[in-house]
Amino acid sequence: MTTVILGAGIIGTSTAYYHAQSQTSSIHLIESSPQLFASASGYAAGFLAREWFAPASSSLGRLSFDLHKKLAEEHKGYETWGYSRSTATSLAETIGGSEEEDWLGEGTSRAKAAKRIAENDDSRPVWLAPRHGKPDIIDKGVGTAQVDPFELCQFLLSECKSRGVILHQPATATGLTRDSTGALSCIRVQNTQTSEEYDIPCTRLVLAAGAWTSQVFQRLFPDSKLQIPVSSLAGHSLLLRSSHWPPRSSDALPPDINATHRGVNGSASGLKTQPPCHALFTSDPEHSYSPELFTRLPAGHIYIAGLNGPYPLPSLATERVIDPKAIAILKGTAQHLLGKDTFEVEREALCWRPVTGRGVPIVGPASNKRGEGEQGVWIAAGHGPWGISLSLGTGYVVAEMVEGRQTSADLKGLRL
């Protein structure tokens, strides 16, 4: 039995990672981009939440958050990919409980998904300009955390390769072959640098190509009646270096903060005391968008995003064209929130998130209630802004489905 995964972003690599733990058969990752993690997997915020999801994806959200914590504890996540507990805050707006599933499409704040606001305390971001008031606390880091998504992807891929997973990159799948019973038997792959074509045995196929998933499905199954309703939403971001972050010494922080953020998750794991990461959600009425800022450790970056737009999906993520107007707006927001001349821009980025009209991902077999579909094929795409948070859980349950096991999360509301 050979499994082929189309897309080596965080969903594809998470699937390969967990699948390789229990399988001795061949696993292949096929990635079309000449640069790994060139879209949302490498340029997303990396914010993790446990309870911020719509009912359909809440079970998957809890599983994935717990897997992130477990992985970090087992593999030095703080040092390797910046896994840190993060205090989630809201500035200058009142965030109430909501089951709104498409806040991203409406251009409002992800914090709408939070169930409640915790009692306020003194854990104010040290990098927030003094003229701003004290933010409301949404979560004190019990159910929210932060990672560097690019570094997490690098770790997962390295682990996959060490377990025998084969990466084909840059390469694209161009066709499929089925046997006399209709089951998948092999997939044709083209190396996009050399134009060489070759066949790989393929009895199980996972489509995890992010914003390109529907295009890949249509190319491989041109006669299928099944539609994969995954589209793209582009978003710009900045990676900043601030003179106020991280603090020079965590000893200057309030004692309760030191205790709360000790180790990976308050555990006595021998990790050094960490200053608190923060997620800050706010609004910009002038430009009609909802800025989001996230601090990262140990690298000491501040990430700002939230400005989305209808930029067309390119053939490859590396063909991005950054909009200077969008970057100027983000820089203006950063100056307003952090203070003028308090930061430097280390990176300007544009990536495409895979989204669905119902605001939750598609995770399940490539078949619908009418019986239309493709045997031996699974879909894992459309995670929107929650791709990093839901990544490990998605990879875990897709591996279970491919292996014919009962899934560890309720996926009924996530199927086609």
PDB file of C-alpha atoms in Angstrom, residues 103-108 233-237 287-290 292 305-311 326 330 350-351 353 385:
ATOM      1  CA  TRP A 103     -15.681  36.306  10.279  1.00  0.00           C
ATOM      2  CA  LEU A 104     -12.694  36.132   7.910  1.00  0.00           C
ATOM      3  CA  GLY A 105     -14.874  36.690   4.853  1.00  0.00           C
ATOM      4  CA  GLU A 106     -16.618  39.574   6.575  1.00  0.00           C
ATOM      5  CA  GLY A 107     -13.328  41.261   7.424  1.00  0.00           C
ATOM      6  CA  THR A 108     -13.998  41.264  11.161  1.00  0.00           C
ATOM      7  CA  LEU A 233      -8.209  34.614   0.145  1.00  0.00           C
ATOM      8  CA  ALA A 234      -4.982  36.596  -0.001  1.00  0.00           C
ATOM      9  CA  GLY A 235      -3.499  38.447   2.947  1.00  0.00           C
ATOM     10  CA  HIS A 236      -0.469  40.651   3.489  1.00  0.00           C
ATOM     11  CA  SER A 237       1.691  40.617   6.607  1.00  0.00           C
ATOM     12  CA  HIS A 287      -9.088  51.239   6.529  1.00  0.00           C
ATOM     13  CA  SER A 288     -12.000  48.927   7.395  1.00  0.00           C
ATOM     14  CA  TYR A 289      -9.986  45.970   8.600  1.00  0.00           C
ATOM     15  CA  SER A 290      -9.166  44.138  11.825  1.00  0.00           C
ATOM     16  CA  GLU A 292      -3.939  41.153  14.427  1.00  0.00           C
ATOM     17  CA  ALA A 305      -1.615  40.960   9.560  1.00  0.00           C
ATOM     18  CA  GLY A 306      -5.377  41.109   9.037  1.00  0.00           C
ATOM     19  CA  LEU A 307      -5.462  43.048   5.767  1.00  0.00           C
ATOM     20  CA  ASN A 308      -7.022  40.708   3.198  1.00  0.00           C
ATOM     21  CA  GLY A 309      -7.955  41.308  -0.410  1.00  0.00           C
ATOM     22  CA  PRO A 310      -9.089  39.738  -3.699  1.00  0.00           C
ATOM     23  CA  TYR A 311      -5.624  39.194  -5.135  1.00  0.00           C
ATOM     24  CA  ALA A 326      -1.362  47.164   1.562  1.00  0.00           C
ATOM     25  CA  LEU A 330       0.112  47.707   7.759  1.00  0.00           C
ATOM     26  CA  LEU A 350       1.699  37.922   0.819  1.00  0.00           C
ATOM     27  CA  CYS A 351       0.101  34.490   1.040  1.00  0.00           C
ATOM     28  CA  ARG A 353      -5.332  31.011   2.582  1.00  0.00           C
ATOM     29  CA  PRO A 385      -6.945  31.396   9.093  1.00  0.00           C
TER      30      PRO A 385
END
